[in-house]
Short mmCIF file of C-alpha atoms and ligand atoms in Angstrom, two decimals:
data_model
loop_
_atom_site.label_atom_id
_atom_site.label_comp_id
_atom_site.label_asym_id
_atom_site.label_seq_id
_atom_site.Cartn_x
_atom_site.Cartn_y
_atom_site.Cartn_z
CA MET A 21 0.01 0.00 0.00
CA THR A 22 1.42 3.37 -0.94
CA GLN A 23 1.55 5.88 1.82
CA LEU A 24 0.41 9.40 1.13
CA PRO A 25 2.94 12.12 1.92
CA GLU A 26 2.20 13.68 5.27
CA SER A 27 1.58 17.11 3.80
CA SER A 28 -1.47 15.99 1.83
CA SER A 29 -3.43 15.15 4.98
CA ALA A 30 -1.99 17.75 7.34
CA PRO A 31 -3.87 21.07 7.50
CA ARG A 32 -2.07 23.86 5.68
CA SER A 33 -0.36 26.03 8.27
CA ASP A 34 -1.00 29.75 8.54
CA ALA A 35 1.06 31.85 6.16
CA VAL A 36 2.26 34.17 8.92
CA SER A 37 1.91 34.03 12.66
CA VAL A 38 3.16 36.90 14.81
CA LYS A 39 2.87 36.33 18.54
CA ALA A 40 3.39 38.88 21.32
CA VAL A 41 6.03 40.73 19.32
CA ASP A 42 7.84 43.77 20.68
CA LYS A 43 10.59 45.58 18.84
CA THR A 44 12.82 48.18 20.46
CA PHE A 45 15.68 49.93 18.66
CA ASP A 46 18.71 51.18 20.54
CA THR A 47 19.71 54.53 19.16
CA ARG A 48 22.26 57.12 20.22
CA SER A 49 19.50 59.23 21.68
CA GLY A 50 17.98 56.32 23.60
CA GLN A 51 15.55 53.51 22.97
CA VAL A 52 12.81 53.66 20.35
CA GLN A 53 9.94 51.32 20.98
CA ALA A 54 8.77 50.64 17.44
CA LEU A 55 6.27 47.83 18.09
CA THR A 56 4.51 46.54 21.15
CA SER A 57 2.30 43.48 21.78
CA ILE A 58 1.73 42.63 18.14
CA ASP A 59 -0.44 39.55 17.55
CA LEU A 60 -1.40 38.82 13.97
CA THR A 61 -2.20 35.69 12.03
CA VAL A 62 -2.46 35.69 8.25
CA SER A 63 -4.15 32.57 6.89
CA ALA A 64 -2.98 30.80 3.77
CA GLY A 65 -4.46 32.65 0.80
CA GLU A 66 -5.55 35.64 2.85
CA PHE A 67 -4.87 39.24 1.84
CA VAL A 68 -4.07 41.47 4.83
CA SER A 69 -3.12 45.15 4.64
CA LEU A 70 -1.31 47.19 7.27
CA ILE A 71 -2.26 50.87 7.39
CA GLY A 72 -1.36 53.62 9.83
CA PRO A 73 0.53 56.90 10.19
CA SER A 74 4.21 57.19 9.25
CA GLY A 75 6.45 55.77 11.92
CA CYS A 76 3.88 53.38 13.41
CA GLY A 77 6.08 50.40 12.66
CA LYS A 78 4.60 48.94 9.45
CA SER A 79 7.98 48.49 7.74
CA THR A 80 9.49 47.20 10.96
CA LEU A 81 6.81 44.51 11.17
CA MET A 82 7.39 43.54 7.52
CA ARG A 83 11.14 43.36 8.14
CA LEU A 84 10.57 41.03 11.11
CA ILE A 85 8.38 38.73 9.02
CA ALA A 86 11.02 38.72 6.26
CA ASP A 87 13.76 38.02 8.83
CA LEU A 88 15.61 41.20 7.86
CA ASP A 89 15.51 42.11 11.55
CA GLN A 90 14.69 40.21 14.76
CA PRO A 91 12.03 40.93 17.38
CA THR A 92 13.09 42.04 20.86
CA ALA A 93 10.41 39.74 22.30
CA GLY A 94 7.83 37.34 20.90
CA SER A 95 7.94 35.10 17.85
CA VAL A 96 7.33 35.14 14.11
CA THR A 97 6.60 32.04 12.07
CA VAL A 98 6.05 31.69 8.33
CA PHE A 99 4.21 28.56 7.14
CA GLY A 100 4.99 27.07 10.53
CA LYS A 101 8.75 27.65 10.21
CA THR A 102 10.94 30.17 11.95
CA ALA A 103 11.29 33.40 10.00
CA SER A 104 14.95 32.64 9.31
CA GLN A 105 14.22 29.14 7.99
CA ALA A 106 11.49 30.55 5.72
CA ARG A 107 13.94 33.14 4.42
CA ARG A 108 16.57 30.52 3.68
CA ASP A 109 13.93 28.41 1.91
CA GLN A 110 12.74 31.50 -0.02
CA ASP A 111 9.13 30.74 0.83
CA TYR A 112 7.92 34.19 -0.21
CA GLY A 113 8.34 36.98 -2.69
CA ILE A 114 9.28 40.44 -1.49
CA ALA A 115 8.49 43.82 -3.07
CA PHE A 116 9.47 46.71 -0.86
CA GLN A 117 9.27 50.47 -1.28
CA GLN A 118 12.80 50.80 -2.55
CA ALA A 119 12.79 48.51 -5.53
CA GLY A 120 16.07 46.89 -4.41
CA LEU A 121 17.16 45.93 -7.93
CA LEU A 122 20.70 44.91 -8.76
CA PRO A 123 22.06 47.80 -10.84
CA TRP A 124 24.50 45.66 -12.83
CA ARG A 125 21.77 43.31 -14.04
CA THR A 126 19.32 44.03 -16.82
CA VAL A 127 15.60 44.24 -16.13
CA ALA A 128 15.15 40.67 -17.42
CA ALA A 129 18.05 39.37 -15.32
CA ASN A 130 16.63 41.05 -12.20
CA VAL A 131 13.20 39.51 -12.74
CA GLY A 132 14.71 36.09 -13.41
CA LEU A 133 17.00 36.12 -10.38
CA PRO A 134 14.79 34.06 -8.01
CA LEU A 135 14.36 31.43 -10.75
CA GLU A 136 18.10 31.39 -11.35
CA LEU A 137 18.79 30.92 -7.63
CA HIS A 138 16.43 27.96 -7.60
CA GLY A 139 18.09 26.41 -10.63
CA ALA A 140 15.34 26.82 -13.22
CA SER A 141 16.52 25.99 -16.77
CA SER A 142 17.41 28.93 -18.94
CA SER A 143 14.53 28.27 -21.37
CA ALA A 144 11.95 27.97 -18.58
CA ARG A 145 13.41 31.14 -17.10
CA SER A 146 13.21 33.25 -20.22
CA ALA A 147 9.63 32.13 -20.90
CA ARG A 148 8.55 33.08 -17.39
CA VAL A 149 10.46 36.38 -17.47
CA ALA A 150 8.78 37.31 -20.76
CA GLU A 151 5.37 36.54 -19.25
CA LEU A 152 6.10 38.64 -16.16
CA LEU A 153 7.46 41.61 -18.10
CA ASP A 154 4.38 41.54 -20.29
CA MET A 155 2.19 41.52 -17.20
CA VAL A 156 3.84 44.66 -15.75
CA GLY A 157 4.00 46.34 -19.18
CA LEU A 158 7.77 46.35 -19.50
CA SER A 159 8.38 43.95 -22.37
CA ASP A 160 10.22 46.65 -24.32
CA PHE A 161 12.62 47.29 -21.46
CA ALA A 162 13.96 43.77 -20.87
CA ASP A 163 17.53 44.72 -21.82
CA ARG A 164 17.68 48.04 -20.01
CA TYR A 165 19.38 48.58 -16.66
CA PRO A 166 17.52 49.80 -13.56
CA ASP A 167 19.07 53.29 -13.65
CA GLN A 168 17.59 53.76 -17.12
CA LEU A 169 14.06 53.42 -15.72
CA SER A 170 11.75 55.76 -13.79
CA GLY A 171 10.98 54.99 -10.13
CA GLY A 172 7.57 53.59 -11.05
CA MET A 173 9.08 51.31 -13.68
CA GLN A 174 11.69 50.06 -11.22
CA GLN A 175 8.89 49.21 -8.79
CA ARG A 176 7.11 47.24 -11.51
CA VAL A 177 10.33 45.28 -12.10
CA ALA A 178 10.51 44.51 -8.38
CA ILE A 179 6.87 43.38 -8.39
CA ALA A 180 7.49 41.11 -11.38
CA ARG A 181 10.51 39.65 -9.59
CA SER A 182 8.49 39.00 -6.42
CA LEU A 183 5.98 37.00 -8.49
CA ALA A 184 8.54 35.05 -10.47
CA GLU A 185 8.15 31.82 -8.52
CA LYS A 186 4.40 32.10 -7.85
CA PRO A 187 5.11 32.17 -4.12
CA ASP A 188 2.48 31.19 -1.52
CA LEU A 189 3.22 34.43 0.31
CA LEU A 190 3.98 37.94 -0.87
CA LEU A 191 5.38 40.61 1.44
CA MET A 192 4.76 44.01 -0.11
CA ASP A 193 5.70 47.30 1.56
CA GLU A 194 4.14 50.20 -0.33
CA PRO A 195 4.93 48.54 -3.65
CA PHE A 196 2.72 50.87 -5.65
CA GLY A 197 3.80 54.11 -4.00
CA ALA A 198 5.74 55.48 -7.00
CA LEU A 199 3.12 54.58 -9.61
CA ASP A 200 0.73 57.01 -11.27
CA GLU A 201 -2.94 56.49 -10.39
CA MET A 202 -3.90 54.68 -13.60
CA THR A 203 -0.97 52.24 -13.45
CA ARG A 204 -1.58 51.77 -9.76
CA GLU A 205 -5.19 50.70 -10.28
CA ARG A 206 -4.14 48.36 -13.08
CA MET A 207 -1.44 46.78 -10.85
CA GLN A 208 -3.95 46.38 -8.00
CA THR A 209 -6.37 44.52 -10.25
CA GLU A 210 -3.52 42.44 -11.64
CA LEU A 211 -2.34 41.56 -8.12
CA LEU A 212 -5.84 40.36 -7.17
CA ARG A 213 -6.00 38.27 -10.31
CA ILE A 214 -2.65 36.67 -9.48
CA CYS A 215 -3.73 35.95 -5.92
CA ALA A 216 -6.96 34.36 -7.11
CA GLU A 217 -4.96 32.27 -9.55
CA THR A 218 -2.15 31.15 -7.27
CA GLY A 219 -3.88 31.26 -3.86
CA ALA A 220 -1.04 33.38 -2.49
CA ALA A 221 -1.37 35.10 0.87
CA VAL A 222 -0.28 38.73 0.93
CA VAL A 223 0.87 41.10 3.67
CA PHE A 224 0.61 44.55 2.12
CA VAL A 225 1.60 47.95 3.52
CA THR A 226 -0.12 51.01 2.11
CA HIS A 227 -0.97 54.61 2.97
CA SER A 228 -4.03 54.51 0.80
CA ILE A 229 -7.35 53.62 2.41
CA PRO A 230 -9.11 52.82 -0.92
CA GLU A 231 -6.17 50.64 -1.95
CA ALA A 232 -6.31 48.68 1.34
CA VAL A 233 -10.07 48.24 1.06
CA TYR A 234 -9.99 47.22 -2.59
CA LEU A 235 -7.35 44.56 -2.05
CA SER A 236 -7.85 43.15 1.43
CA ASP A 237 -9.75 40.52 3.30
CA ARG A 238 -8.78 42.33 6.49
CA VAL A 239 -7.25 45.73 7.11
CA VAL A 240 -5.00 46.07 10.15
CA VAL A 241 -5.11 49.62 11.48
CA MET A 242 -1.98 50.55 13.47
CA SER A 243 -1.33 53.42 15.83
CA PRO A 244 2.03 55.00 16.61
CA ARG A 245 4.30 55.44 19.63
CA PRO A 246 4.69 52.63 20.30
CA GLY A 247 3.31 50.92 17.21
CA ARG A 248 0.48 48.60 18.04
CA ILE A 249 -2.58 47.10 16.40
CA GLN A 250 -5.47 49.40 17.07
CA GLU A 251 -8.18 47.60 15.17
CA ILE A 252 -8.60 44.90 12.55
CA VAL A 253 -11.36 45.73 10.11
CA PRO A 254 -12.75 42.77 8.15
CA MET A 255 -13.89 43.59 4.61
CA ALA A 256 -17.16 42.26 3.24
CA LEU A 257 -16.47 42.72 -0.46
CA THR A 258 -17.20 39.99 -2.93
CA ARG A 259 -14.28 39.85 -5.31
CA ASP A 260 -15.09 38.54 -8.72
CA PRO A 261 -12.00 38.71 -10.95
CA GLU A 262 -14.29 39.18 -13.96
CA HIS A 263 -15.72 42.39 -12.53
CA ALA A 264 -12.80 43.64 -10.50
CA GLU A 265 -13.06 47.23 -11.66
CA ALA A 266 -16.80 47.55 -10.90
CA LEU A 267 -16.01 46.85 -7.25
CA ARG A 268 -14.58 50.36 -6.88
CA GLU A 269 -18.05 51.78 -7.41
CA GLU A 270 -19.95 49.48 -5.14
CA ARG A 271 -21.60 50.28 -1.85
CA ALA A 272 -19.55 47.66 0.04
CA PHE A 273 -16.37 49.37 -1.17
CA PHE A 274 -17.41 52.78 0.18
CA ASP A 275 -18.62 51.21 3.42
CA GLY A 276 -15.16 49.61 3.80
CA VAL A 277 -13.45 52.96 3.16
CA THR A 278 -15.61 54.60 5.82
CA ALA A 279 -14.94 51.83 8.34
CA VAL A 280 -11.14 52.03 7.89
CA ARG A 281 -11.15 55.84 7.92
CA GLU A 282 -13.12 55.89 11.17
CA ALA A 283 -10.76 53.33 12.72
CA LEU A 284 -7.78 55.49 11.71
CA HIS A 285 -9.22 58.77 12.87
CA THR A 286 -11.17 57.95 15.98
CA GLY A 287 -8.53 55.73 17.55
CA SER A 288 -11.35 53.64 18.95
CA PRO A 289 -10.41 50.59 21.03
CA VAL A 290 -10.52 47.13 19.49
CA PRO A 291 -14.14 45.96 19.38
CA THR A 292 -14.54 42.44 20.72
CA GLY A 293 -14.89 39.98 17.90
CA ALA A 294 -13.19 42.14 15.27
CA ARG A 295 -9.75 40.82 16.07
CA GLY A 296 -8.89 37.55 14.46
CA VAL A 297 -12.01 37.34 12.28
CA GLU A 298 -11.18 35.05 9.39
CA ASN A 299 -12.70 35.77 6.04
CA ARG A 300 -11.65 32.67 4.21
P1 ADP B 8 6.48 52.97 9.14
O1 ADP B 8 6.94 51.99 8.12
O2 ADP B 8 5.15 52.64 9.73
O3 ADP B 8 6.50 54.38 8.67
P2 ADP B 8 8.88 52.16 10.57
O4 ADP B 8 8.65 50.74 10.83
O5 ADP B 8 9.79 52.50 9.46
O6 ADP B 8 7.49 52.93 10.39
O7 ADP B 8 9.46 52.83 11.88
C1 ADP B 8 8.85 52.69 13.15
C2 ADP B 8 9.66 53.44 14.20
O8 ADP B 8 10.90 52.77 14.41
C3 ADP B 8 10.01 54.87 13.82
O9 ADP B 8 9.98 55.65 14.98
C4 ADP B 8 11.41 54.72 13.27
O10 ADP B 8 12.13 55.92 13.42
C5 ADP B 8 11.98 53.62 14.15
N1 ADP B 8 13.01 52.83 13.45
C6 ADP B 8 12.82 52.03 12.36
N2 ADP B 8 13.97 51.41 12.02
C7 ADP B 8 14.90 51.82 12.90
C8 ADP B 8 16.30 51.55 13.09
N3 ADP B 8 16.95 50.69 12.30
N4 ADP B 8 16.93 52.17 14.11
C9 ADP B 8 16.28 53.01 14.94
N5 ADP B 8 14.98 53.32 14.84
C10 ADP B 8 14.29 52.73 13.83
MG1 MG B 9 7.46 52.20 6.09
#
């Protein structure tokens, strides 16, 4: 009798689990408490946005999940592994505010880097790179170098790179910040399509309330000094990839915008039941 691999019967672990995390930075002028008592679970396939004023610790939290920095207290796991193991296994794609491209590599070679690191064949790589560049509208720029592109174009290269391996988790810190409004809306819709297709979970930082509402299953509203989770607002939008654009004009969308805006502005305490609500 053939035995099934364990993973096929085991429940899929959460994409991200952050438990009782504090982060304090030691600086020359003293300690900066960037995050305090952060508890957050992102389910497999779930889209969660972080929103809050500048300096509330959004990027710090992303860096802890990506193992680019370590918490002062508490724990972070990614698909049930330690953050550092998940980083070594390259379990996720990253697109951060600064595009982080390698200046000596062409656009195509930057996008193909994760595939190269994982030993994909050169023909498989070039097919996938072509597909990704087409998706972000940069097919004509494959042979250019990053410093020959605008900031918005560099960001699109970084987004394409983060999607190269169809990861189960995407960590995105203001990835659309340098894009014009039209391109931004197109990239948002494209991102939702990709998530629907691949079942990827996303942790997404943004300053834009409509962007958070349009994309997310839950919006995490953070407050500063020290950064903490003020409220988690579940979204009740029905996302149909066929009618993704129409969603921006629907009642549920505006209700979501109002709910997040009120959470940001009133600084109301966490309502019981709102925290940890799972949408999927
Ligand atoms: P956000 O992304 O929400 O704007 P950050 O996570 O970048 O906020 O920063 C949160 C707080 O932590 C800020 O007060 C910032 O100055 C501080 N901070 C972030 N990184 C460092 C660091 N490496 N050293 C000292 N302070 C830091
Ligand atoms: Mg930031």
